[in-house]
Coordinates of N, CA and C in Angstrom, one line a residue:
M896 N 1.0 -1.1 0.3 CA 0.0 0.1 0.0 C 0.9 1.3 0.0
T897 N 1.9 1.1 0.8 CA 2.8 2.3 0.8 C 3.4 2.7 -0.5
S898 N 3.8 1.6 -1.2 CA 4.4 1.8 -2.8 C 3.2 2.4 -3.4
L899 N 2.1 2.0 -3.3 CA 0.9 2.9 -4.2 C 0.9 4.2 -4.1
K900 N 1.2 4.4 -2.7 CA 0.9 6.1 -2.3 C 2.0 6.7 -2.7
L901 N 3.1 5.9 -2.8 CA 4.5 6.6 -3.6 C 4.3 6.9 -4.7
N902 N 4.0 5.8 -5.4 CA 3.8 5.9 -6.9 C 2.5 7.1 -7.3
L903 N 1.7 7.2 -6.7 CA 0.6 8.1 -6.8 C 1.3 9.7 -6.5
V904 N 2.3 9.7 -5.7 CA 2.7 11.0 -5.2 C 3.6 11.4 -6.1
V905 N 4.4 10.6 -7.0 CA 5.5 10.6 -7.9 C 4.6 11.4 -8.9
V906 N 3.9 10.4 -9.4 CA 3.2 10.6 -10.8 C 2.5 12.4 -10.8
T907 N 1.8 12.3 -9.7 CA 1.0 13.6 -9.5 C 2.2 14.9 -9.4
T908 N 3.2 15.1 -8.9 CA 4.0 15.5 -8.9 C 4.7 16.0 -10.3
I909 N 4.7 14.6 -11.0 CA 5.3 15.0 -12.5 C 4.2 15.9 -13.2
V910 N 2.8 15.4 -13.3 CA 2.0 15.8 -13.8 C 2.1 17.6 -13.3
V911 N 2.2 18.0 -12.3 CA 1.8 19.3 -11.6 C 3.0 20.1 -12.1
A912 N 4.0 19.6 -12.1 CA 5.5 20.0 -12.7 C 5.3 20.7 -14.3
Y913 N 4.8 19.3 -14.9 CA 4.4 19.5 -16.3 C 3.6 20.6 -16.8
L914 N 2.5 20.9 -15.9 CA 1.6 21.8 -16.1 C 2.0 23.3 -16.0
H915 N 3.3 23.6 -15.2 CA 3.5 24.9 -14.7 C 4.9 25.1 -15.9
F916 N 5.0 24.3 -17.0 CA 6.4 24.8 -17.8 C 5.4 25.0 -18.8
P917 N 5.8 26.4 -19.7 CA 5.1 27.0 -20.6 C 5.3 26.2 -22.1
T918 N 4.4 26.1 -22.8 CA 4.6 25.4 -24.0 C 4.4 26.4 -25.2
T919 N 5.0 26.2 -26.4 CA 4.7 26.8 -27.2 C 3.3 26.4 -28.4
M920 N 2.6 27.5 -28.4 CA 1.3 27.3 -29.1 C 1.5 26.6 -30.5
A921 N 0.7 25.5 -31.2 CA 0.9 25.0 -32.5 C 0.7 26.2 -33.3
G922 N 1.3 26.5 -34.4 CA 1.3 27.3 -35.5 C 0.2 27.2 -36.6
N923 N -0.1 28.2 -37.3 CA -1.3 28.0 -38.5 C -0.7 27.8 -39.6
N924 N -1.2 27.2 -40.5 CA -1.0 26.7 -41.7 C -1.5 27.8 -42.9
W925 N -0.9 28.8 -43.2 CA -1.2 29.7 -44.4 C -0.8 29.5 -45.6
I926 N -1.9 29.2 -46.6 CA -1.6 29.2 -48.2 C -1.5 31.1 -48.3
V927 N -0.4 31.6 -48.6 CA -0.1 33.0 -49.0 C -1.2 33.4 -50.1
G928 N -1.9 34.3 -50.2 CA -2.6 34.7 -50.7 C -4.1 34.1 -50.9
G929 N -4.2 33.4 -49.9 CA -5.6 32.7 -49.7 C -5.7 31.3 -50.6
P930 N -7.0 30.9 -51.2 CA -7.5 30.1 -52.2 C -6.8 30.0 -53.3
R931 N -6.7 31.5 -53.7 CA -5.7 31.5 -55.2 C -4.3 31.1 -54.9
G932 N -3.8 31.3 -54.1 CA -2.4 30.9 -53.9 C -1.6 32.3 -54.3
W933 N -0.2 32.1 -54.7 CA 0.9 33.1 -54.8 C 0.4 33.5 -56.2
I934 N -0.1 34.4 -56.9 CA -0.5 34.7 -57.9 C -0.1 36.2 -58.4
V935 N -0.6 36.5 -59.6 CA -0.1 38.1 -60.1 C -1.6 38.4 -59.4
P936 N -1.5 39.6 -58.6 CA -2.5 40.0 -58.0 C -3.6 40.5 -58.7
P937 N -4.7 40.2 -58.8 CA -5.6 40.8 -59.5 C -6.2 42.4 -59.4
N938 N -5.6 42.8 -58.0 CA -5.9 44.4 -57.8 C -4.6 44.8 -56.7
P939 N -4.2 45.9 -56.8 CA -3.0 46.3 -56.1 C -3.1 45.9 -54.9
D940 N -4.2 45.8 -54.0 CA -4.2 45.6 -52.7 C -4.6 44.2 -52.4
Y941 N -4.3 43.2 -53.1 CA -4.6 41.8 -52.9 C -4.1 41.2 -51.8
Y942 N -2.5 41.3 -51.7 CA -2.0 40.7 -50.6 C -1.9 41.2 -49.3
E943 N -2.3 42.7 -49.4 CA -2.8 43.7 -48.2 C -4.0 43.2 -47.4
S944 N -4.8 43.0 -48.3 CA -6.3 42.1 -48.0 C -6.0 40.9 -47.4
W945 N -5.2 40.3 -48.1 CA -5.1 38.6 -47.6 C -4.7 38.7 -46.2
K946 N -3.6 39.9 -45.9 CA -3.0 39.9 -44.5 C -4.0 40.4 -43.5
K947 N -5.3 41.5 -43.8 CA -5.9 41.9 -42.7 C -6.3 41.0 -41.8
G948 N -6.5 41.2 -40.7 CA -6.9 40.6 -39.6 C -6.3 39.3 -39.3
K949 N -5.3 39.1 -39.6 CA -4.6 37.4 -39.3 C -3.4 38.4 -38.6
E950 N -3.0 37.4 -37.5 CA -1.8 37.4 -36.7 C -1.0 36.2 -37.2
L951 N 0.0 36.8 -37.7 CA 1.3 35.8 -38.3 C 2.4 35.7 -37.4
F952 N 2.7 34.6 -37.0 CA 3.8 33.9 -36.1 C 5.0 33.2 -36.5
D953 N 5.9 33.3 -36.1 CA 7.0 32.4 -36.3 C 6.8 31.0 -36.3
S954 N 5.8 30.6 -35.2 CA 5.5 29.2 -35.4 C 4.7 28.7 -36.5
D955 N 4.0 29.6 -37.6 CA 3.2 29.3 -38.3 C 4.2 28.7 -40.0
E956 N 3.2 28.0 -40.4 CA 3.8 27.6 -41.6 C 3.5 28.5 -42.8
Y957 N 4.1 29.1 -43.7 CA 3.7 29.7 -44.9 C 3.7 29.0 -46.0
W958 N 2.7 28.7 -46.8 CA 2.8 27.7 -48.1 C 2.4 28.7 -49.5
F959 N 3.3 28.4 -50.0 CA 3.4 29.3 -51.4 C 3.0 28.3 -52.4
V960 N 2.0 28.4 -53.0 CA 1.3 27.5 -54.2 C 1.2 28.4 -55.5
F961 N 1.8 27.8 -56.3 CA 1.8 28.6 -57.8 C 1.7 27.7 -58.8
K962 N 1.8 28.3 -60.2 CA 2.2 27.5 -61.4 C 3.5 27.0 -61.3
K963 N 3.4 25.7 -61.5 CA 5.0 25.1 -62.0 C 6.0 26.0 -62.9
K964 N 7.0 26.3 -62.6 CA 7.9 26.9 -63.4 C 7.3 28.5 -63.9
S965 N 6.5 29.0 -63.3 CA 5.7 30.3 -63.7 C 6.6 31.3 -62.8
H966 N 6.9 31.2 -61.4 CA 7.1 32.0 -60.3 C 8.0 31.5 -59.5
N967 N 8.2 32.4 -58.6 CA 9.4 31.9 -57.5 C 9.1 32.6 -56.3
V968 N 9.9 32.7 -55.0 CA 9.4 33.4 -53.9 C 11.1 34.0 -53.7
I969 N 11.3 34.7 -53.6 CA 12.6 35.5 -53.1 C 12.7 36.6 -51.8
A970 N 13.3 36.1 -50.8 CA 13.2 37.0 -49.5 C 14.4 37.9 -50.0
V971 N 13.9 39.3 -49.8 CA 15.0 40.6 -50.0 C 14.5 41.4 -49.0
N972 N 15.7 42.4 -49.1 CA 15.6 43.4 -48.0 C 14.7 44.7 -48.4
K973 N 14.2 45.8 -47.9 CA 13.4 46.6 -48.0 C 13.8 47.3 -49.7
E974 N 15.1 47.7 -49.9 CA 15.6 48.4 -50.9 C 14.9 47.6 -52.2
A975 N 15.4 46.2 -52.0 CA 15.0 45.4 -53.1 C 13.6 45.3 -53.3
F976 N 13.1 44.8 -52.3 CA 11.4 45.1 -52.3 C 10.9 46.4 -53.2
D977 N 11.2 47.4 -52.8 CA 10.5 48.7 -53.4 C 11.1 49.0 -54.6
A978 N 12.0 48.4 -55.0 CA 12.8 48.5 -56.6 C 12.4 47.2 -57.2
C979 N 11.6 46.2 -57.0 CA 11.3 44.8 -57.5 C 12.7 44.5 -57.9
D980 N 13.7 44.6 -57.4 CA 14.9 44.0 -58.2 C 15.7 43.4 -56.7
P981 N 15.9 42.0 -57.0 CA 16.5 41.5 -56.1 C 18.0 41.2 -56.2
N982 N 18.4 41.9 -57.4 CA 20.0 42.2 -57.3 C 20.5 43.4 -56.4
K983 N 19.8 44.1 -55.9 CA 19.5 45.1 -54.5 C 20.2 44.6 -53.5
D984 N 19.9 43.4 -53.3 CA 20.2 43.0 -51.7 C 21.0 41.7 -52.4
V985 N 22.3 41.8 -52.0 CA 23.3 40.8 -51.9 C 23.0 39.4 -51.2
N986 N 22.1 39.8 -50.2 CA 21.7 38.5 -49.6 C 20.4 37.8 -49.9
A987 N 19.9 38.3 -50.8 CA 18.5 37.7 -51.4 C 18.9 36.4 -51.3
T988 N 17.4 35.5 -50.8 CA 17.4 34.1 -50.8 C 16.2 33.3 -51.6
H989 N 16.5 32.8 -52.4 CA 15.5 32.0 -53.4 C 14.7 30.9 -52.3
I990 N 13.5 31.4 -51.9 CA 12.8 30.3 -51.1 C 12.2 29.3 -51.9
T991 N 11.5 29.4 -52.8 CA 11.1 28.3 -53.8 C 11.5 28.7 -55.4
E992 N 11.7 27.9 -56.0 CA 12.0 28.3 -57.4 C 11.4 26.9 -58.3
T993 N 10.8 27.2 -59.7 CA 10.3 26.2 -60.2 C 9.5 24.7 -59.4
R994 N 8.9 24.9 -58.5 CA 8.4 24.0 -57.7 C 6.7 24.7 -57.8
T995 N 5.9 23.5 -57.5 CA 4.5 24.2 -57.5 C 4.2 24.6 -56.3
R996 N 5.1 24.3 -55.2 CA 4.3 24.7 -53.7 C 5.8 24.7 -53.2
G997 N 5.7 25.8 -51.9 CA 6.8 25.8 -51.0 C 6.7 26.2 -49.6
V998 N 7.1 25.5 -48.7 CA 6.6 25.7 -47.3 C 7.8 26.7 -46.4
V999 N 7.4 27.4 -45.9 CA 8.8 28.1 -45.2 C 8.0 28.6 -44.1
F1000 N 9.0 28.6 -42.8 CA 9.1 28.9 -41.7 C 10.1 30.0 -41.5
M1001 N 9.7 31.3 -40.7 CA 10.0 32.3 -40.8 C 10.4 33.0 -39.6
A1002 N 11.4 33.5 -39.2 CA 11.8 33.6 -38.0 C 11.1 35.3 -37.9
A1003 N 10.9 35.7 -36.6 CA 10.1 36.7 -36.2 C 11.1 38.3 -36.8
G1004 N 10.1 39.0 -37.3 CA 10.6 40.2 -37.7 C 10.1 40.6 -39.0
I1005 N 10.1 41.5 -40.1 CA 9.6 42.0 -41.0 C 10.3 41.2 -42.3
K1006 N 9.6 40.8 -43.0 CA 10.0 39.9 -44.2 C 9.3 40.4 -45.6
Y1007 N 10.3 40.3 -46.5 CA 10.0 41.0 -47.5 C 10.0 40.0 -48.8
L1008 N 8.9 39.5 -49.2 CA 9.0 38.8 -50.4 C 8.2 39.2 -51.8
I1009 N 9.1 38.7 -52.7 CA 8.8 38.9 -54.1 C 8.9 37.7 -55.0
C1010 N 8.0 37.8 -56.2 CA 8.5 36.9 -57.4 C 9.0 38.0 -58.7
S1011 N 10.5 37.3 -58.6 CA 11.5 38.2 -59.5 C 10.9 38.2 -60.7
H1012 N 10.0 37.6 -61.4 CA 9.6 37.3 -62.6 C 8.0 38.8 -62.9
H1013 N 7.3 38.8 -61.6 CA 6.4 39.6 -61.7 C 6.2 40.5 -60.7
C1014 N 7.2 41.0 -59.8 CA 7.0 42.0 -58.6 C 6.6 43.3 -59.0
S1015 N 7.1 43.7 -60.4 CA 6.4 44.9 -61.0 C 5.2 45.3 -61.0
K1016 N 4.1 44.0 -61.2 CA 3.0 43.8 -61.3 C 2.4 43.6 -60.2
G1017 N 2.9 44.0 -58.9 CA 2.6 44.0 -57.6 C 2.7 42.4 -56.9
Y1018 N 3.4 41.8 -57.5 CA 3.5 40.3 -57.1 C 4.5 40.1 -56.0
K1019 N 4.1 40.7 -54.8 CA 5.1 40.6 -53.3 C 4.5 40.8 -52.3
I1020 N 4.8 40.5 -51.0 CA 4.5 40.9 -49.9 C 5.2 41.1 -48.9
M1021 N 5.0 42.3 -47.9 CA 5.6 42.5 -47.0 C 4.7 41.4 -45.5
I1022 N 5.3 41.1 -44.7 CA 4.9 40.3 -44.0 C 5.6 40.5 -42.4
D1023 N 4.9 41.1 -41.5 CA 5.3 41.4 -40.2 C 5.4 40.2 -39.1
V1024 N 6.3 39.1 -39.1 CA 6.0 37.9 -38.6 C 6.5 38.3 -36.9
K1025 N 5.5 37.7 -35.9 CA 5.5 38.2 -34.7 C 6.3 36.8 -34.0
E1026 N 6.9 36.9 -32.7 CA 7.4 35.7 -32.1 C 6.2 35.1 -31.4
S1027 N 6.3 33.8 -31.7 CA 5.1 33.2 -31.0 C 5.2 33.3 -29.6
K1028 N 3.8 33.6 -29.1 CA 3.1 33.5 -27.8 C 3.4 32.1 -27.3
E1029 N 3.5 32.3 -25.8 CA 3.6 30.9 -25.0 C 2.0 31.1 -24.3
Q1030 N 1.5 30.0 -24.1 CA 0.4 29.7 -22.9 C 0.7 28.7 -21.9
W1031 N 0.2 29.0 -21.0 CA 0.6 28.1 -19.7 C -0.4 27.1 -19.7

């Protein structure tokens, strides 16, 4: 009987301790641009409208879905974003290229993403990625 009480105390202690440690909330899965995906925008505020009302976190998955070999996603700095020219950023990074989809995990901070083929047509998005919240 003493052994059973001791086991119960140990298990209860472990459960209570576990409940007091913070855990990161599971992230969301976003298709950038919504159901239509990563497309040449039909209107100038297409991507701004998609972001409206969303909280975007570093624990989220960002899916870029597009026609094969038609588009790409390149992470650039603000200067390259504004100019629609990835060559203005020596650290420009191809996130996806010639695939129909790519999943991206982004660190917290402002991210500038463009399609190098169609950026001048508004095919770009700035995302302010927040640091994940913790739940208790």
